[in-house]
Structures are given as structure tokens and as C-alpha cells.
Amino acid sequence: MQLGQKSHAMQQFLDKILGHTRLYADEQQAILSFSEFESVVPGDRDFVRRGDSVNSSCVVVEGLLARTRSTGSGKNQITAFYMPGDMPDVHALMSPSATATLHAITPTRIMRIPRATVRSAVQKYPAIAEAFWRETMLDGMIAMEWTANIGQRQAKARIAHLCCEIAARSGVEKSGKFRVFFPVTQVNLADATGMSPVHVNRSLQALRADNVLDLREHHIYVQEWGALKEAGEFDGAYLGVPEPLRLLF
Amino acid sequence: MQLGQKSHAMQQFLDKILGHTRLYADEQQAILSFSEFESVVPGDRDFVRRGDSVNSSCVVVEGLLARTRSTGSGKNQITAFYMPGDMPDVHALMSPSATATLHAITPTRIMRIPRATVRSAVQKYPAIAEAFWRETMLDGMIAMEWTANIGQRQAKARIAHLCCEIAARSGVEKSGKFRVFFPVTQVNLADATGMSPVHVNRSLQALRADNVLDLREHHIYVQEWGALKEAGEFDGAYLGVPEPLRLLF
DNA sequence: CGCATATTTGATAGATTTCAATTTATGTGG
DNA sequence: CCACATAAATTGAAATCTATCAAATATGCG
């Protein structure tokens, strides 16, 4: 049961990697075998703080995480959301001190993956290094897209674009009408989009009135995927590569 | 002469890498030997467009580049600046199609580095893969910091923070009073900070009146590094790691 | 049922954009 | 070296967007 879900999350993680990097069966198996140390993080808590010494990365098994960055004047910016199957701190493979704070929005189960485990794997299978390196690149692409989203779009489009990303990254079928699990508060959304909570609230009401999206009951409800994409000027190309690659190893 | 400058830029590139990754002499030599194909890009021109097929990365030898992302409604966001010694498209090692547009702000000389060359090097010296992977991570960290800067700070602090980053990344000595070469227009600055050019103009005047910074004659003039850092709430930790590492290979 | 958290509302202040025009710099050919 | 053309910087005024503040309502959870 619990183990079943572990495996499922690691399978999601592997599938995501296979979406961008070609790996042989033994390499795939090496990644699946990372499943060893599961732990649970209570909701509404920073469980890694920027600067903390870290010797493992993790994969989200269940729940929702945010990567945050707080400014000198006490403001808070969410710079990414991480869902089951995501590796929120792939950066930790390259730095012994955490490069960002990780905040559990809901109670979250994670699989810890020691850097030493990854080191053994990449030394045996260099293509795994390529896979994680590409994962790092894609994480950076998302950050770049967020910069453009926050810098150039106004409130409604900004929120719509974020919801598009969440929908696109979640595995759900996106044709016409659907919904996506996304248990954020409006304050979380404000921190992610660089807006005030009040303005988020009013923008959400407007988006609902436009029949573009409805955020309630921990879900994003979408009437028409096409309409949402248009409202958010969304092009998901930045989330991946056209086909699985193996360019260096 | 020209070759001297080539070597100098590649040495800058190597020095930057050595700032975050420990490499042995033969590995260092392999990176320096990437200097082969230099070319020149006229100013005010996109020389790589998002989606273009690419089989090489490059290192800036002389000039200034911006990485840009344009939205569906025609607005333009600069997501990074690249100076001599920087590799603006380390992403290209991981993707056969350009993940972002590169725009030459001034006429710029670049060293092209074919992916095949890097592939040979990383297969012989896996630590070079680690170095470039770490470079990719740091590039992502900068994007994350920009997200927070644009999302959370108001005009003056936003510009000050950007200028801090440029100063910190340029090699110049930053104690008390100094200047940094940064040949951007106010429109470039607007595209980078997510503001209107008019507001950039007025914010620059205010920053000048505050004796925080003065942007003129293609340079950032700083009276007091401490004052600028404070105005931009700047902490440069995101630009590197505390000491050179070799964690995986 | 009752506390704590999240959402919603109204009113106001503030920051930023837009538009349009002017001035100032920059570079180029004669 | 000047005259011209072009690009960049600057200004003023008005419109718009967004933040802030304070209070009320709703929601979820023990």
C-alpha cells in the first residue's frame, strides 16, 4: 500500500526523466532502486532552509511543495511548485548547502535520495548524470519562464499562465473540461505571482466570471483548456524537449 | 592580439568554472583547448532564436548579450545578461533546439564550442560534465533570483539589485567607489526588470539623487558598494558556491 | 459548537503605465 | 568639422493597475 505508492511516485519520476532522456533498462532500474528512505513532512513548514547543509535530494511522493526565496525586507517569493514525481532539489546534487528553501504546503511524503547513492549511479551509468543534468536545465527553464510571466503579464494572465503550467505538468488529460489537484491558498498564489493576496482574490473572481478557471476545493477547475491557454498566453515548450535525448553519454 | 583576447576570455571562463568546481591540470587544459572557432555578431541582433536547431554552445569573448523571452502579446523579457567569460547557452549542451533567444546588445565576439567537442571532453573527463552541470545549476539560480527580484521588489530596489549582480559578476574590485562596464539602454533595463522605460528613467534619476548609482556612458557608477547593496537588498550567495567542489566525479 | 484560518469586501493610497511631445545624445556622410 | 538623421533620454499629465488597511464573512477542523 504505502510501498505501492512509493513505487508509483518513483515510477512517475522515472517516466518524467524518460520523457526527456533515453535510458536503457539497467539505467532505468538504477533510478527506481533509489527508493529507500521515505519520510513525511508536516504541512505549512519549511523543511529545508537555504544555506542548510544537505547531503541528499528528494522526490515528492505525495503532497505539494514550494521552493521559496525571501527578500531582505521580509517578503516571500515562491519560485516553483513541486508535485508527486518531481525532484525539487536536484540542485542539491551540485551543492552541499541548500540553494533554496523548500516549504511543504500540505503534509508531504518524500523519498530521500542520498547524494552518495546518486554518485555511485552516475559513475556506473554516466547517462544518469545526463538525465539529472537535463532535469536541472528544465528546472532553470521554468524559473526563466516565471521571470517572464511575472515581469510581463498582468494579474489575470499571470495567474492563468501559472495554472496552465500546473495543469501541463500534472499528468491529467487536458481536453476541454477537466480539473487538477492544486491545494494552494490565495496567499500562496500571491507569493508565487508577485501580487497581493487581495488582488489575487479579485483576479480569481474575474477569471471565474470569464469562465477561464475556477480555483476551489483544492483544485483548478478548467472549462476549456484552449480558453485557459489563451488567457495565460501559454506555450508549454519550456517544460520539456520534443523527444527523449542522449546527447553526451 | 586577437588571439590574446580569445585566450583571455577562455581563461576568464575557466577561472569562473574553477570558482565552483575543482579540476585537475589536464581537465583545465581540455577546457582551454575549446578555443577554436571565433565569430562576431553585430549589435542589436538576435543571433540565436528560441527553437533554432543548435549544435554548439558559446563563450562570450567581448561585448554584451541578453537572453530574451517574448510573450504571446509581443512583450519582451530579458532573463539574463552575459558578459565576457560567460557561457550564455550552456543549455544547448542538453537540448538540440535553442531553449531561449540570444540577443547581442552590442557587437559581440563569441567563441563557438561544438557540442561534439564537449562530448569528447566529458567522456574523457567526467568532472568536466560536473563543472558544466554546476554551471547550468548556477544559471538556474540566477533565474530564480530574478523571479524574486521582479516579483517582490519595487522599482528602485529592483534596478539596484540587478546592478549589484552585474557588479558582482564582473571581475572588478568592489570597495567603496567604482564603475562597471554595462552598455545597456534604459529600454534594455526596462525589459530586464519588467518595468516601463519611462519608469526606469525616473527610477534611475531617483537612484542618482540618492547617491546609490549612476548609469551613464555605458557604465554603472557606484559611490558606495555598501549603499548599493543595501538599496538592492543584495546577497550574492546565489552566484556561486562557497568553495570549489567535486561532488560526483 | 467554537476557534483558527482562509476568503471576501469596500475604500483609499500608492505605484506604475501609457501617451504624446520634447530634448538630448550619437553616429555618419559630405 | 558640420549637418543631418537616428536613436536614446527626458518630461508632463492622465489613466490604470495594484497595494494597503481594516473589517466582515465563510470555511474547515477538533
PDB file of N, CA, C and O in Angstrom, chain A residues 19-54:
ATOM      1  N   GLY A  19      10.877  11.039 -20.376  1.00  0.00           N
ATOM      2  CA  GLY A  19      10.280  11.980 -21.319  1.00  0.00           C
ATOM      3  C   GLY A  19      11.322  12.883 -21.965  1.00  0.00           C
ATOM      4  O   GLY A  19      11.094  13.440 -23.029  1.00  0.00           O
ATOM      5  N   HIS A  20      12.471  13.044 -21.303  1.00  0.00           N
ATOM      6  CA  HIS A  20      13.491  13.919 -21.896  1.00  0.00           C
ATOM      7  C   HIS A  20      14.826  13.226 -22.154  1.00  0.00           C
ATOM      8  O   HIS A  20      15.643  13.730 -22.918  1.00  0.00           O
ATOM      9  N   THR A  21      15.049  12.052 -21.528  1.00  0.00           N
ATOM     10  CA  THR A  21      16.343  11.393 -21.697  1.00  0.00           C
ATOM     11  C   THR A  21      16.156   9.903 -21.968  1.00  0.00           C
ATOM     12  O   THR A  21      15.407   9.227 -21.263  1.00  0.00           O
ATOM     13  N   ARG A  22      16.827   9.410 -22.994  1.00  0.00           N
ATOM     14  CA  ARG A  22      16.755   7.976 -23.333  1.00  0.00           C
ATOM     15  C   ARG A  22      17.627   7.191 -22.395  1.00  0.00           C
ATOM     16  O   ARG A  22      18.834   7.468 -22.277  1.00  0.00           O
ATOM     17  N   LEU A  23      17.047   6.233 -21.727  1.00  0.00           N
ATOM     18  CA  LEU A  23      17.828   5.401 -20.808  1.00  0.00           C
ATOM     19  C   LEU A  23      17.544   3.930 -21.078  1.00  0.00           C
ATOM     20  O   LEU A  23      16.413   3.557 -21.393  1.00  0.00           O
ATOM     21  N   TYR A  24      18.583   3.100 -20.923  1.00  0.00           N
ATOM     22  CA  TYR A  24      18.422   1.667 -21.107  1.00  0.00           C
ATOM     23  C   TYR A  24      17.831   1.051 -19.849  1.00  0.00           C
ATOM     24  O   TYR A  24      17.780   1.691 -18.794  1.00  0.00           O
ATOM     25  N   ALA A  25      17.435  -0.184 -19.974  1.00  0.00           N
ATOM     26  CA  ALA A  25      16.722  -0.856 -18.888  1.00  0.00           C
ATOM     27  C   ALA A  25      17.516  -0.858 -17.586  1.00  0.00           C
ATOM     28  O   ALA A  25      16.962  -0.589 -16.513  1.00  0.00           O
ATOM     29  N   ASP A  26      18.827  -1.126 -17.660  1.00  0.00           N
ATOM     30  CA  ASP A  26      19.596  -1.187 -16.412  1.00  0.00           C
ATOM     31  C   ASP A  26      19.734   0.192 -15.786  1.00  0.00           C
ATOM     32  O   ASP A  26      19.741   0.341 -14.562  1.00  0.00           O
ATOM     33  N   GLU A  27      19.814   1.212 -16.629  1.00  0.00           N
ATOM     34  CA  GLU A  27      19.883   2.575 -16.113  1.00  0.00           C
ATOM     35  C   GLU A  27      18.561   2.954 -15.444  1.00  0.00           C
ATOM     36  O   GLU A  27      18.535   3.571 -14.369  1.00  0.00           O
ATOM     37  N   GLN A  28      17.478   2.570 -16.090  1.00  0.00           N
ATOM     38  CA  GLN A  28      16.157   2.844 -15.508  1.00  0.00           C
ATOM     39  C   GLN A  28      16.029   2.141 -14.158  1.00  0.00           C
ATOM     40  O   GLN A  28      15.537   2.718 -13.182  1.00  0.00           O
ATOM     41  N   GLN A  29      16.499   0.909 -14.134  1.00  0.00           N
ATOM     42  CA  GLN A  29      16.389   0.141 -12.900  1.00  0.00           C
ATOM     43  C   GLN A  29      17.190   0.789 -11.777  1.00  0.00           C
ATOM     44  O   GLN A  29      16.760   0.837 -10.618  1.00  0.00           O
ATOM     45  N   ALA A  30      18.344   1.344 -12.128  1.00  0.00           N
ATOM     46  CA  ALA A  30      19.179   2.006 -11.121  1.00  0.00           C
ATOM     47  C   ALA A  30      18.420   3.175 -10.497  1.00  0.00           C
ATOM     48  O   ALA A  30      18.480   3.409  -9.286  1.00  0.00           O
ATOM     49  N   ILE A  31      17.692   3.888 -11.310  1.00  0.00           N
ATOM     50  CA  ILE A  31      16.934   5.032 -10.781  1.00  0.00           C
ATOM     51  C   ILE A  31      15.798   4.556  -9.890  1.00  0.00           C
ATOM     52  O   ILE A  31      15.577   5.083  -8.793  1.00  0.00           O
ATOM     53  N   LEU A  32      15.094   3.520 -10.328  1.00  0.00           N
ATOM     54  CA  LEU A  32      13.984   3.009  -9.500  1.00  0.00           C
ATOM     55  C   LEU A  32      14.502   2.525  -8.144  1.00  0.00           C
ATOM     56  O   LEU A  32      13.814   2.640  -7.134  1.00  0.00           O
ATOM     57  N   SER A  33      15.731   2.013  -8.153  1.00  0.00           N
ATOM     58  CA  SER A  33      16.251   1.458  -6.900  1.00  0.00           C
ATOM     59  C   SER A  33      16.651   2.552  -5.908  1.00  0.00           C
ATOM     60  O   SER A  33      17.096   2.245  -4.804  1.00  0.00           O
ATOM     61  N   PHE A  34      16.501   3.793  -6.272  1.00  0.00           N
ATOM     62  CA  PHE A  34      16.770   4.870  -5.322  1.00  0.00           C
ATOM     63  C   PHE A  34      15.740   4.868  -4.184  1.00  0.00           C
ATOM     64  O   PHE A  34      15.929   5.527  -3.162  1.00  0.00           O
ATOM     65  N   SER A  35      14.635   4.152  -4.383  1.00  0.00           N
ATOM     66  CA  SER A  35      13.569   4.129  -3.369  1.00  0.00           C
ATOM     67  C   SER A  35      14.034   3.424  -2.115  1.00  0.00           C
ATOM     68  O   SER A  35      14.081   2.203  -2.068  1.00  0.00           O
ATOM     69  N   GLU A  36      14.380   4.180  -1.100  1.00  0.00           N
ATOM     70  CA  GLU A  36      14.796   3.531   0.126  1.00  0.00           C
ATOM     71  C   GLU A  36      14.263   4.243   1.358  1.00  0.00           C
ATOM     72  O   GLU A  36      13.660   3.655   2.229  1.00  0.00           O
ATOM     73  N   PHE A  37      14.525   5.561   1.412  1.00  0.00           N
ATOM     74  CA  PHE A  37      14.237   6.283   2.645  1.00  0.00           C
ATOM     75  C   PHE A  37      13.063   7.234   2.468  1.00  0.00           C
ATOM     76  O   PHE A  37      13.222   8.332   1.944  1.00  0.00           O
ATOM     77  N   GLU A  38      11.905   6.807   2.920  1.00  0.00           N
ATOM     78  CA  GLU A  38      10.758   7.702   2.811  1.00  0.00           C
ATOM     79  C   GLU A  38      10.563   8.442   4.120  1.00  0.00           C
ATOM     80  O   GLU A  38      10.811   7.901   5.190  1.00  0.00           O
ATOM     81  N   SER A  39      10.123   9.678   4.030  1.00  0.00           N
ATOM     82  CA  SER A  39       9.794  10.395   5.265  1.00  0.00           C
ATOM     83  C   SER A  39       8.629  11.330   5.004  1.00  0.00           C
ATOM     84  O   SER A  39       8.241  11.574   3.852  1.00  0.00           O
ATOM     85  N   VAL A  40       8.071  11.837   6.084  1.00  0.00           N
ATOM     86  CA  VAL A  40       6.880  12.676   5.992  1.00  0.00           C
ATOM     87  C   VAL A  40       7.186  14.047   6.565  1.00  0.00           C
ATOM     88  O   VAL A  40       7.846  14.166   7.600  1.00  0.00           O
ATOM     89  N   VAL A  41       6.713  15.073   5.884  1.00  0.00           N
ATOM     90  CA  VAL A  41       6.900  16.443   6.342  1.00  0.00           C
ATOM     91  C   VAL A  41       5.527  17.025   6.664  1.00  0.00           C
ATOM     92  O   VAL A  41       4.620  16.938   5.832  1.00  0.00           O
ATOM     93  N   PRO A  42       5.352  17.579   7.854  1.00  0.00           N
ATOM     94  CA  PRO A  42       4.061  18.187   8.191  1.00  0.00           C
ATOM     95  C   PRO A  42       3.774  19.368   7.260  1.00  0.00           C
ATOM     96  O   PRO A  42       4.697  19.955   6.690  1.00  0.00           O
ATOM     97  N   GLY A  43       2.523  19.722   7.137  1.00  0.00           N
ATOM     98  CA  GLY A  43       2.143  20.818   6.258  1.00  0.00           C
ATOM     99  C   GLY A  43       2.570  22.173   6.809  1.00  0.00           C
ATOM    100  O   GLY A  43       2.880  22.311   7.989  1.00  0.00           O
ATOM    101  N   ASP A  44       2.602  23.150   5.921  1.00  0.00           N
ATOM    102  CA  ASP A  44       2.917  24.530   6.297  1.00  0.00           C
ATOM    103  C   ASP A  44       4.247  24.616   7.037  1.00  0.00           C
ATOM    104  O   ASP A  44       4.324  25.228   8.106  1.00  0.00           O
ATOM    105  N   ARG A  45       5.276  24.010   6.503  1.00  0.00           N
ATOM    106  CA  ARG A  45       6.571  24.022   7.194  1.00  0.00           C
ATOM    107  C   ARG A  45       7.737  24.061   6.206  1.00  0.00           C
ATOM    108  O   ARG A  45       7.731  23.360   5.200  1.00  0.00           O
ATOM    109  N   ASP A  46       8.731  24.879   6.526  1.00  0.00           N
ATOM    110  CA  ASP A  46       9.993  24.822   5.793  1.00  0.00           C
ATOM    111  C   ASP A  46      10.747  23.602   6.283  1.00  0.00           C
ATOM    112  O   ASP A  46      11.044  23.507   7.471  1.00  0.00           O
ATOM    113  N   PHE A  47      11.054  22.681   5.404  1.00  0.00           N
ATOM    114  CA  PHE A  47      11.805  21.510   5.867  1.00  0.00           C
ATOM    115  C   PHE A  47      13.239  21.500   5.359  1.00  0.00           C
ATOM    116  O   PHE A  47      14.057  20.695   5.805  1.00  0.00           O
ATOM    117  N   VAL A  48      13.568  22.391   4.461  1.00  0.00           N
ATOM    118  CA  VAL A  48      14.964  22.666   4.120  1.00  0.00           C
ATOM    119  C   VAL A  48      15.068  24.177   4.036  1.00  0.00           C
ATOM    120  O   VAL A  48      14.183  24.829   3.463  1.00  0.00           O
ATOM    121  N   ARG A  49      16.099  24.738   4.647  1.00  0.00           N
ATOM    122  CA  ARG A  49      16.265  26.179   4.569  1.00  0.00           C
ATOM    123  C   ARG A  49      17.503  26.494   3.755  1.00  0.00           C
ATOM    124  O   ARG A  49      18.511  25.792   3.838  1.00  0.00           O
ATOM    125  N   ARG A  50      17.430  27.553   2.990  1.00  0.00           N
ATOM    126  CA  ARG A  50      18.555  27.991   2.177  1.00  0.00           C
ATOM    127  C   ARG A  50      19.800  28.085   3.051  1.00  0.00           C
ATOM    128  O   ARG A  50      19.761  28.701   4.122  1.00  0.00           O
ATOM    129  N   GLY A  51      20.873  27.472   2.609  1.00  0.00           N
ATOM    130  CA  GLY A  51      22.113  27.501   3.370  1.00  0.00           C
ATOM    131  C   GLY A  51      22.325  26.274   4.233  1.00  0.00           C
ATOM    132  O   GLY A  51      23.455  25.983   4.635  1.00  0.00           O
ATOM    133  N   ASP A  52      21.258  25.543   4.535  1.00  0.00           N
ATOM    134  CA  ASP A  52      21.403  24.309   5.302  1.00  0.00           C
ATOM    135  C   ASP A  52      22.371  23.358   4.605  1.00  0.00           C
ATOM    136  O   ASP A  52      22.400  23.289   3.377  1.00  0.00           O
ATOM    137  N   SER A  53      23.119  22.643   5.398  1.00  0.00           N
ATOM    138  CA  SER A  53      23.967  21.607   4.841  1.00  0.00           C
ATOM    139  C   SER A  53      23.083  20.428   4.415  1.00  0.00           C
ATOM    140  O   SER A  53      22.239  19.971   5.188  1.00  0.00           O
ATOM    141  N   VAL A  54      23.237  19.982   3.192  1.00  0.00           N
ATOM    142  CA  VAL A  54      22.398  18.881   2.701  1.00  0.00           C
ATOM    143  C   VAL A  54      23.257  17.833   1.998  1.00  0.00           C
ATOM    144  O   VAL A  54      24.188  18.156   1.277  1.00  0.00           O
TER     145      VAL A  54
END
